[in-house]
Amino acid sequence: MRSKNREFGEVILECKKLCISYFTRAGEIPAVIDFDMKLHQGESVGLVGESGCGKSTVALAIMQYLGNNGGIVGGEIVYRGRNMSEMSEEELRQLRGNEIAMIYQEPMASLNPSMKLGRQLMEVPLFHEVGVTEAEAAERAEHVLASVKLPDPRRVMSSYPHQISGGQQQRVVIAMALLSNPSLLLLDEPTTALDVTVEAGIVDLIAELGETFNTGMVFISHNLGLILETCDRVNVMYSGEVVEEGRVDEVFDHMRHPYTRGLFGCIPLPGADKTARPLVPIRGQLPLPHQRPRGCYFGPRCDFFQGGRCDQAQIPMHDLPEQPGHSVRCVRWNEIDWSTYNPEGVSTEVIEPGPEVLHIRDMRKYYEQHDNSIAALIQGKRTRYVKANERISFDARESQTVAIVGESGCGKSTLAKVMMGLETATEGEIVFRGNDVAEKAVETRSPEEIGSMQMVFQNPFDTLNPSHTVGSQLARVIRKFGVESDPDKVHNRVMELLDLVKLPRDFARRRPRQLSGGQKQRVGIARAFAGNPSLVVADEPVSALDVSVAAAVTGLLMDIQRQYRTTLLFISHDLSLVRYLADRVVVMYLGNIVEQGTTDEVFAPPYHPYTEALLSAVPIADTSIEKKRIILEGVLPSVVNPPKGCPFNTRCPRKIGDICETEKPPEIEASSGHMIACHIPLEELEAVAPVIVQVDKSDETPPPEPARENAAE
Amino acid sequence: MLVFLARRTVQMLLVMIGVSILLFLLLEIDIDNLAIKVLGPYSLPEARELWLTENGYRDSIVVRYFRWVGGVMVGDFGQSVIYRVPVSDVLWPRLANTALLGGLVLALVIPLALFFGVLAGMREGALRDRVISVSCILTTSVPEYASAPLLTVIFVFWLDLLPGTSNMVGGFQWQAMVLPVMVLVLYDFGYVARMTRASMAEVMTTHYIRTAVLKGLPYRVVILKHALRNALIAPFTVIMLQLNWLLSGVIITEFFFSYKGFGALLLEASLNGDIFVIEACAIISVVVAVGSQLLSDLGYAALNPRIRIH
Amino acid sequence: MTDIALQKTEARESGIVRFFKGVALLRESRVGIAGAILVLFWVLMAVLADVFLALGLLFPPNSIFVPLMEPLSEFIAEPGQSFDGLGGPVEEVCSLITSGANEGKYYCGTFWLGTDMLGRDLWSRLVFGAQRVLFYAPIATIAAYAVGIPMGLAAGYKRGKTDDILSYIGNVILAFPPMVLFVVIISVLGSSGVNVILAVTLASAPGVMRIVRGITMDLRNREYVFAAETRGEPLWRILLIEILPNARGPIIVDAMLRMGYVIITIGALGFLGLGLPPPDPDWGGMITEFRAMIIAFPYMTVVPCIALSSLVLGFNLLADGLREVSLRD
């Protein structure tokens, strides 16, 4: 979190009653409604909300870049006292990239693929300052690359974007934004496309640079934890409106809007005790922009909704008298008694696991890659191996949830493919209910075998075939697995499945495009459970969903699993979520298991150094948490050419010496069933302090501070 | 990049082998028919048999294939039945004429199509885009054999500006080139222009163009330095593949205007059953087409750093 | 679920309703409408040609009347004359002119577009030519898709060896300039309707394969295909039920474009004298037939040029309109 009592300069940007609309064939669609914001020199304001809440639109409006079909329909954006809508194209050009710079979500897409990075950087001074020579521009570009901590700036200058990693690309984009020393920086989900350990490095860099350059920042994110780490103030947005605004600590500790409260209830916090603070989904889903209700847009999903008051006129912002600068868009802001509000959360009841269902021993999966290059021909090394999975061993019991955690490229998806029979293992065994299926491709498995091991997929937008109705897709699965064959019985079973995932029976006749992301994912779960499986592999089932919907889908998946006593393999990159639902956790890195144990064991010392780094990298939206900062250096090695010895040795902050580079680490058994693959002696690992610590804040909760300097303006 | 080009060259050689086998099988599998075509329908069966044996047509098909390919490689395509001279004597002058025609067409089509395509794609959906796009659809809908009469009527009949045939019996006349070139340009231009437009329009919606604009670059620089190069990658491959269509059009255009080119030669040969000329023309056209693909790969690699620097 | 009520109305739609809704979307593209009108005009003409003939609105296409009549000239016959295809003596089938310069002669109709060198009515030949091309072109196009789609699906889905072999065959055929391939095939097989269809199929199928292969390579990585694989669906089901229906949009657009090109090809073969045999009217043949007289009688050549171009234009505009509509939302 940013230091609390910083002083800020003058106001540089102000949005007054800003309204932005897009004009489509269906008519005008308001994207942002009645948006107010003030930003001071050096201050950092967060815009947080779920998809479609209008947060990115605000950034593009500030840039005056809304495309052909978007426009500001009300209010104004004032930059240093001047209304930006009245500026000429040339004046805007002078501001863009010079005084106002932007950092984007997808670094790869944001860089020109056919121009050298150096040239792309040099353009900024060359087109904004008079009399800059090529050599000066190059020198400055190189300098700024060094200041965003890119190793070997000279090499980066002469590279094309595809030659460097995603994290490095984002650093280049940041360097490009900083090159002209802007007074305002807009960051649109700058780390969403990156792995969590890479994200941690970028977030650190942004926070540091913001302070050094005293830049005003607008930080857009869906992740409350990131906002806490980077921002001074926060605007919580819902369906085009700001519903709550204030200083980060005030909003996080004393939220007043039911949506803000709901949002916090949905986010898994890795430090929290999962039974004391269960996940509480918000019911329903975000309204589509042209289907917003009257009055409060959150009304239909709110537990405190009062007909006649909440569904009348547009709701204005109310200032909280005890906390100046903290305001909330709710008519009932001072009448809700939160202390008696105890919504039902996702059940965390622990079930006694049954007998062992899955037993994986020393499973390896290598892909052959034919190298047809001339060099390879000469050396005679035609075939290379991609070591996607290296000696995987773990077990799972009936009605147990085993989480497999790791970042991109760790081999978790390959593991799923091998289990499902889409690939066969190169070596080792996968014993499922007594049969070894490691080398049994899906074509050779019986329908019954296939039906008993099913999968829930990641992407709601292509998990269902857009050409067929929901009902026919479910019916196909039921028939295929031989559950039922009589048409009436199949139909009944489809209805039962829809009931199971809490969707109306009417949905059977719909096509996927008529469903929202969360609804599609529910159908995906129904499909997986159609054959009464004893094992379900869920590959990041909620990572593409908005948090409020994700919590509900997670809850549903867990409920069904308990009801059927199904074993669940939950593949995820999100440690916080895993903490809530898994009984056991398997941590993977570069195709290897580096640590496994019960959830409590993995989340407490002794840690594998990678687990430790991973835990520290997760942004946590809780002001009462303090955590260690561990930033991993270097880039993820390629699986084609993995490091010798310990796979993590190239980035490990706790590397003890040459042994890490030469020898495979032994598996240390920290306690029964808790394995850590590391060369560091157990005693040393046990001595490591916990990454996440809950600090008792009861005595230091500050009374509302008197008006700060800036608030007076 | 070398690896990429080497691989493409090998692929093209393989394709050429396939083409030669296909052609050989199509045209020379039925040797009795071949003998009739060469010696005429009224020749005696004994004479045909003698001819076949003397010329080695009774050998196994594999031997014949390799003998034929060997000949083709050194430029020996056999004897033309109609002209009674070696095929290559007729072929090369004709090919030179066609190269002149095709070269002129490409020299006009490429700059025109790229220019109008980029102009249209810069602002998708604007009036300028719609006018250019619809015009392109219009010109690609009028095949050469329809535009040739139409243009002849206009320029020869009404305006009396140009000659109606291009056989150039009295030596080279540049006026006689105008109509054939115009006909081919009109038909080929639209397709390349539309490809360029689509590519440009797509590039204009990419995030890196947004980055360039929001970096504060002047619009001219955004277009010339950021959009153009990326937008030209796709049309570049099309332009060279276009040569295939151009060669098709050349046959029709040369036939219509009696231009003494290689397309007309192929057609004459086909109508008269002059098998060896057909073979030679087909092989040459494929060599040109496949060779142009290799050129387009070179250009593609030069424009696209992902290929150039693997 | 707040939107259940709102979505209910659109939930119940039969396949036919959805098809017409899709067609109705075309009205949002002016270009598409123009194309549809052009295509529809010629399709109606082709379908109703025989009806028009029976009603006396058209002349039989191969009947010889008066040579070299300019467009819009009236067919005036002397008493006692008789023509094949008029259905009887002039006195019976034509009307007697009772006044003016032609008094006493018979009016037998109008040559809207004139007659050709041999005295055949151009307009009638044009309409029957449309009938002919709109019979052969769709068959040839469908045949090309019938061959190209399975090849593309197999190559795009299976990849590896299957793809290598199929793509190689495609590359060999595509290495020929199309017209060269036609000339070679027709000079080996001889010219006939069936051979024209065969040649067009052979030349177009690799192009269809390439397009379908590209779409398939994209679709095979969708999770619903993955889901079908994990439940052990047979190959044909994955290709035909899971992948093909989702490829229909681009395939339909491509089919329209290809139809235009097949019409051009059939016309070109006719023009070069390699196409459908005379004397039945064929647009390409009509263009070439009297082009030696183009300076003296331009209409004979120009009229079929415009007819053919307008039909091709119709298909091209239709394709563009469909693409524009399908790219929205």
PDB file of C-alpha atoms in Angstrom, chain B residues 12-182:
ATOM      1  CA  MET B  12       8.055 -25.629 -54.892  1.00  0.00           C
ATOM      2  CA  LEU B  13      10.311 -28.185 -56.530  1.00  0.00           C
ATOM      3  CA  LEU B  14       8.042 -30.911 -55.215  1.00  0.00           C
ATOM      4  CA  VAL B  15       5.048 -29.100 -56.651  1.00  0.00           C
ATOM      5  CA  MET B  16       6.795 -28.805 -59.994  1.00  0.00           C
ATOM      6  CA  ILE B  17       7.443 -32.538 -60.024  1.00  0.00           C
ATOM      7  CA  GLY B  18       3.768 -33.131 -59.255  1.00  0.00           C
ATOM      8  CA  VAL B  19       2.728 -30.796 -62.032  1.00  0.00           C
ATOM      9  CA  SER B  20       4.987 -32.462 -64.561  1.00  0.00           C
ATOM     10  CA  ILE B  21       3.663 -35.907 -63.663  1.00  0.00           C
ATOM     11  CA  LEU B  22       0.082 -34.720 -63.867  1.00  0.00           C
ATOM     12  CA  LEU B  23       0.649 -33.089 -67.251  1.00  0.00           C
ATOM     13  CA  PHE B  24       2.490 -36.067 -68.607  1.00  0.00           C
ATOM     14  CA  LEU B  25      -0.248 -38.449 -67.535  1.00  0.00           C
ATOM     15  CA  LEU B  26      -2.996 -36.226 -68.895  1.00  0.00           C
ATOM     16  CA  LEU B  27      -1.438 -35.716 -72.302  1.00  0.00           C
ATOM     17  CA  GLU B  28       0.775 -38.687 -73.062  1.00  0.00           C
ATOM     18  CA  ILE B  29      -0.821 -41.697 -71.410  1.00  0.00           C
ATOM     19  CA  ASP B  30      -2.897 -42.542 -74.480  1.00  0.00           C
ATOM     20  CA  ILE B  31      -0.107 -42.911 -77.020  1.00  0.00           C
ATOM     21  CA  ASP B  32      -2.307 -44.210 -79.812  1.00  0.00           C
ATOM     22  CA  ASN B  33      -4.275 -41.025 -79.632  1.00  0.00           C
ATOM     23  CA  LEU B  34      -0.992 -39.155 -79.521  1.00  0.00           C
ATOM     24  CA  ALA B  35       0.110 -40.802 -82.735  1.00  0.00           C
ATOM     25  CA  ILE B  36      -3.167 -39.847 -84.405  1.00  0.00           C
ATOM     26  CA  LYS B  37      -2.729 -36.259 -83.286  1.00  0.00           C
ATOM     27  CA  VAL B  38       0.820 -36.096 -84.576  1.00  0.00           C
ATOM     28  CA  LEU B  39       0.431 -37.982 -87.827  1.00  0.00           C
ATOM     29  CA  GLY B  40      -3.141 -36.954 -88.563  1.00  0.00           C
ATOM     30  CA  PRO B  41      -6.396 -38.915 -88.488  1.00  0.00           C
ATOM     31  CA  TYR B  42      -5.867 -40.420 -91.935  1.00  0.00           C
ATOM     32  CA  SER B  43      -2.454 -41.904 -91.284  1.00  0.00           C
ATOM     33  CA  LEU B  44      -2.074 -45.654 -91.634  1.00  0.00           C
ATOM     34  CA  PRO B  45      -1.963 -47.718 -88.439  1.00  0.00           C
ATOM     35  CA  GLU B  46       1.402 -49.155 -89.576  1.00  0.00           C
ATOM     36  CA  ALA B  47       2.865 -45.666 -89.991  1.00  0.00           C
ATOM     37  CA  ARG B  48       1.677 -44.735 -86.498  1.00  0.00           C
ATOM     38  CA  GLU B  49       3.150 -47.881 -85.017  1.00  0.00           C
ATOM     39  CA  LEU B  50       6.434 -47.188 -86.763  1.00  0.00           C
ATOM     40  CA  TRP B  51       6.444 -43.607 -85.516  1.00  0.00           C
ATOM     41  CA  LEU B  52       5.712 -44.741 -81.981  1.00  0.00           C
ATOM     42  CA  THR B  53       8.492 -47.296 -81.958  1.00  0.00           C
ATOM     43  CA  GLU B  54      10.998 -45.008 -83.604  1.00  0.00           C
ATOM     44  CA  ASN B  55      10.373 -42.270 -81.127  1.00  0.00           C
ATOM     45  CA  GLY B  56      10.571 -44.592 -78.158  1.00  0.00           C
ATOM     46  CA  TYR B  57       6.904 -44.469 -77.202  1.00  0.00           C
ATOM     47  CA  ARG B  58       6.799 -48.208 -76.714  1.00  0.00           C
ATOM     48  CA  ASP B  59       9.225 -47.925 -73.831  1.00  0.00           C
ATOM     49  CA  SER B  60       7.925 -48.114 -70.297  1.00  0.00           C
ATOM     50  CA  ILE B  61       6.094 -45.063 -69.041  1.00  0.00           C
ATOM     51  CA  VAL B  62       8.706 -44.314 -66.385  1.00  0.00           C
ATOM     52  CA  VAL B  63      11.496 -44.190 -68.947  1.00  0.00           C
ATOM     53  CA  ARG B  64       9.382 -41.975 -71.182  1.00  0.00           C
ATOM     54  CA  TYR B  65       8.585 -39.623 -68.317  1.00  0.00           C
ATOM     55  CA  PHE B  66      12.212 -39.137 -67.412  1.00  0.00           C
ATOM     56  CA  ARG B  67      13.205 -38.708 -71.043  1.00  0.00           C
ATOM     57  CA  TRP B  68      10.522 -36.050 -71.403  1.00  0.00           C
ATOM     58  CA  VAL B  69      11.467 -34.224 -68.195  1.00  0.00           C
ATOM     59  CA  GLY B  70      15.105 -34.374 -69.231  1.00  0.00           C
ATOM     60  CA  GLY B  71      14.197 -32.743 -72.508  1.00  0.00           C
ATOM     61  CA  VAL B  72      12.131 -30.061 -70.866  1.00  0.00           C
ATOM     62  CA  MET B  73      14.998 -29.182 -68.539  1.00  0.00           C
ATOM     63  CA  VAL B  74      17.312 -28.397 -71.444  1.00  0.00           C
ATOM     64  CA  GLY B  75      14.573 -26.591 -73.364  1.00  0.00           C
ATOM     65  CA  ASP B  76      13.776 -29.405 -75.778  1.00  0.00           C
ATOM     66  CA  PHE B  77       9.996 -29.657 -75.942  1.00  0.00           C
ATOM     67  CA  GLY B  78       9.766 -31.690 -79.152  1.00  0.00           C
ATOM     68  CA  GLN B  79       8.370 -30.754 -82.543  1.00  0.00           C
ATOM     69  CA  SER B  80       5.311 -28.647 -83.104  1.00  0.00           C
ATOM     70  CA  VAL B  81       2.854 -30.617 -85.219  1.00  0.00           C
ATOM     71  CA  ILE B  82       1.388 -27.541 -86.866  1.00  0.00           C
ATOM     72  CA  TYR B  83       4.415 -25.337 -87.365  1.00  0.00           C
ATOM     73  CA  ARG B  84       6.684 -28.267 -88.154  1.00  0.00           C
ATOM     74  CA  VAL B  85       9.557 -26.665 -86.241  1.00  0.00           C
ATOM     75  CA  PRO B  86      10.935 -27.327 -82.759  1.00  0.00           C
ATOM     76  CA  VAL B  87       8.461 -26.069 -80.149  1.00  0.00           C
ATOM     77  CA  SER B  88      11.058 -23.817 -78.588  1.00  0.00           C
ATOM     78  CA  ASP B  89      11.474 -21.870 -81.832  1.00  0.00           C
ATOM     79  CA  VAL B  90       7.823 -20.825 -81.665  1.00  0.00           C
ATOM     80  CA  LEU B  91       7.622 -20.607 -77.916  1.00  0.00           C
ATOM     81  CA  TRP B  92      10.362 -18.145 -76.962  1.00  0.00           C
ATOM     82  CA  PRO B  93       9.366 -15.221 -79.214  1.00  0.00           C
ATOM     83  CA  ARG B  94       5.766 -15.658 -78.125  1.00  0.00           C
ATOM     84  CA  LEU B  95       6.790 -15.734 -74.507  1.00  0.00           C
ATOM     85  CA  ALA B  96       8.723 -12.503 -74.924  1.00  0.00           C
ATOM     86  CA  ASN B  97       5.627 -10.797 -76.297  1.00  0.00           C
ATOM     87  CA  THR B  98       3.579 -12.024 -73.367  1.00  0.00           C
ATOM     88  CA  ALA B  99       6.224 -10.929 -70.902  1.00  0.00           C
ATOM     89  CA  LEU B 100       5.978  -7.428 -72.330  1.00  0.00           C
ATOM     90  CA  LEU B 101       2.203  -7.431 -71.970  1.00  0.00           C
ATOM     91  CA  GLY B 102       2.248  -8.924 -68.461  1.00  0.00           C
ATOM     92  CA  GLY B 103       5.046  -6.645 -67.317  1.00  0.00           C
ATOM     93  CA  LEU B 104       3.160  -3.549 -68.402  1.00  0.00           C
ATOM     94  CA  VAL B 105       0.024  -4.773 -66.673  1.00  0.00           C
ATOM     95  CA  LEU B 106       1.803  -5.500 -63.392  1.00  0.00           C
ATOM     96  CA  ALA B 107       3.633  -2.189 -63.554  1.00  0.00           C
ATOM     97  CA  LEU B 108       0.263  -0.467 -63.599  1.00  0.00           C
ATOM     98  CA  VAL B 109      -1.782  -2.783 -61.386  1.00  0.00           C
ATOM     99  CA  ILE B 110       0.556  -2.868 -58.403  1.00  0.00           C
ATOM    100  CA  PRO B 111       0.877   0.869 -57.727  1.00  0.00           C
ATOM    101  CA  LEU B 112      -2.743   1.601 -58.595  1.00  0.00           C
ATOM    102  CA  ALA B 113      -4.168  -1.207 -56.493  1.00  0.00           C
ATOM    103  CA  LEU B 114      -1.972  -0.498 -53.489  1.00  0.00           C
ATOM    104  CA  PHE B 115      -2.695   3.213 -53.644  1.00  0.00           C
ATOM    105  CA  PHE B 116      -6.468   2.899 -53.860  1.00  0.00           C
ATOM    106  CA  GLY B 117      -6.566  -0.010 -51.436  1.00  0.00           C
ATOM    107  CA  VAL B 118      -4.668   1.922 -48.786  1.00  0.00           C
ATOM    108  CA  LEU B 119      -6.780   5.002 -49.423  1.00  0.00           C
ATOM    109  CA  ALA B 120      -9.977   3.011 -48.916  1.00  0.00           C
ATOM    110  CA  GLY B 121      -8.764   1.060 -45.916  1.00  0.00           C
ATOM    111  CA  MET B 122      -7.535   4.105 -44.017  1.00  0.00           C
ATOM    112  CA  ARG B 123     -11.041   5.027 -42.959  1.00  0.00           C
ATOM    113  CA  GLU B 124     -13.242   1.995 -43.182  1.00  0.00           C
ATOM    114  CA  GLY B 125     -16.860   2.733 -43.933  1.00  0.00           C
ATOM    115  CA  ALA B 126     -16.260   6.310 -45.059  1.00  0.00           C
ATOM    116  CA  LEU B 127     -17.652   7.527 -48.371  1.00  0.00           C
ATOM    117  CA  ARG B 128     -14.252   7.264 -50.027  1.00  0.00           C
ATOM    118  CA  ASP B 129     -14.003   3.634 -48.933  1.00  0.00           C
ATOM    119  CA  ARG B 130     -17.473   2.797 -50.235  1.00  0.00           C
ATOM    120  CA  VAL B 131     -16.849   4.372 -53.629  1.00  0.00           C
ATOM    121  CA  ILE B 132     -13.537   2.594 -54.093  1.00  0.00           C
ATOM    122  CA  SER B 133     -14.849  -0.723 -52.828  1.00  0.00           C
ATOM    123  CA  VAL B 134     -17.907  -0.771 -55.053  1.00  0.00           C
ATOM    124  CA  SER B 135     -15.837   0.297 -58.059  1.00  0.00           C
ATOM    125  CA  CYS B 136     -13.495  -2.580 -57.411  1.00  0.00           C
ATOM    126  CA  ILE B 137     -16.347  -5.056 -57.221  1.00  0.00           C
ATOM    127  CA  LEU B 138     -17.642  -3.635 -60.469  1.00  0.00           C
ATOM    128  CA  THR B 139     -14.379  -4.025 -62.384  1.00  0.00           C
ATOM    129  CA  THR B 140     -13.756  -7.541 -61.077  1.00  0.00           C
ATOM    130  CA  SER B 141     -17.249  -8.517 -62.211  1.00  0.00           C
ATOM    131  CA  VAL B 142     -16.507  -7.739 -65.844  1.00  0.00           C
ATOM    132  CA  PRO B 143     -14.297 -10.525 -67.185  1.00  0.00           C
ATOM    133  CA  GLU B 144     -11.703  -9.796 -69.842  1.00  0.00           C
ATOM    134  CA  TYR B 145     -13.781 -11.214 -72.655  1.00  0.00           C
ATOM    135  CA  ALA B 146     -16.626  -8.842 -71.762  1.00  0.00           C
ATOM    136  CA  SER B 147     -14.574  -5.726 -71.135  1.00  0.00           C
ATOM    137  CA  ALA B 148     -12.573  -6.228 -74.316  1.00  0.00           C
ATOM    138  CA  PRO B 149     -15.594  -5.858 -76.646  1.00  0.00           C
ATOM    139  CA  LEU B 150     -16.958  -2.998 -74.546  1.00  0.00           C
ATOM    140  CA  LEU B 151     -13.681  -1.083 -74.659  1.00  0.00           C
ATOM    141  CA  THR B 152     -13.276  -1.859 -78.334  1.00  0.00           C
ATOM    142  CA  VAL B 153     -16.659  -0.358 -79.047  1.00  0.00           C
ATOM    143  CA  ILE B 154     -15.779   2.769 -77.085  1.00  0.00           C
ATOM    144  CA  PHE B 155     -12.208   3.362 -78.226  1.00  0.00           C
ATOM    145  CA  VAL B 156     -12.301   1.918 -81.707  1.00  0.00           C
ATOM    146  CA  PHE B 157     -15.877   2.391 -82.839  1.00  0.00           C
ATOM    147  CA  TRP B 158     -16.895   5.640 -81.130  1.00  0.00           C
ATOM    148  CA  LEU B 159     -13.711   7.516 -80.458  1.00  0.00           C
ATOM    149  CA  ASP B 160     -11.638   5.937 -83.210  1.00  0.00           C
ATOM    150  CA  LEU B 161      -8.479   6.335 -81.170  1.00  0.00           C
ATOM    151  CA  LEU B 162      -6.961   2.886 -81.127  1.00  0.00           C
ATOM    152  CA  PRO B 163      -6.604  -0.105 -83.419  1.00  0.00           C
ATOM    153  CA  GLY B 164      -9.059  -2.938 -82.782  1.00  0.00           C
ATOM    154  CA  THR B 165      -6.537  -5.746 -83.182  1.00  0.00           C
ATOM    155  CA  SER B 166      -3.021  -6.096 -81.889  1.00  0.00           C
ATOM    156  CA  ASN B 167      -1.497  -8.639 -84.250  1.00  0.00           C
ATOM    157  CA  MET B 168       1.210  -6.086 -85.136  1.00  0.00           C
ATOM    158  CA  VAL B 169       1.788  -7.507 -88.571  1.00  0.00           C
ATOM    159  CA  GLY B 170       3.451  -4.283 -89.583  1.00  0.00           C
ATOM    160  CA  GLY B 171       5.868  -4.165 -86.688  1.00  0.00           C
ATOM    161  CA  PHE B 172       5.482  -3.006 -83.109  1.00  0.00           C
ATOM    162  CA  GLN B 173       2.903  -0.334 -82.444  1.00  0.00           C
ATOM    163  CA  TRP B 174       2.460   1.037 -78.932  1.00  0.00           C
ATOM    164  CA  GLN B 175      -1.154   1.991 -79.679  1.00  0.00           C
ATOM    165  CA  ALA B 176      -1.909  -1.662 -80.176  1.00  0.00           C
ATOM    166  CA  MET B 177      -0.757  -2.389 -76.642  1.00  0.00           C
ATOM    167  CA  VAL B 178      -3.181   0.008 -74.996  1.00  0.00           C
ATOM    168  CA  LEU B 179      -6.386  -1.989 -75.197  1.00  0.00           C
ATOM    169  CA  PRO B 180      -4.984  -5.372 -74.099  1.00  0.00           C
ATOM    170  CA  VAL B 181      -3.208  -3.732 -71.177  1.00  0.00           C
ATOM    171  CA  MET B 182      -6.303  -1.784 -70.212  1.00  0.00           C
TER     172      MET B 182
END
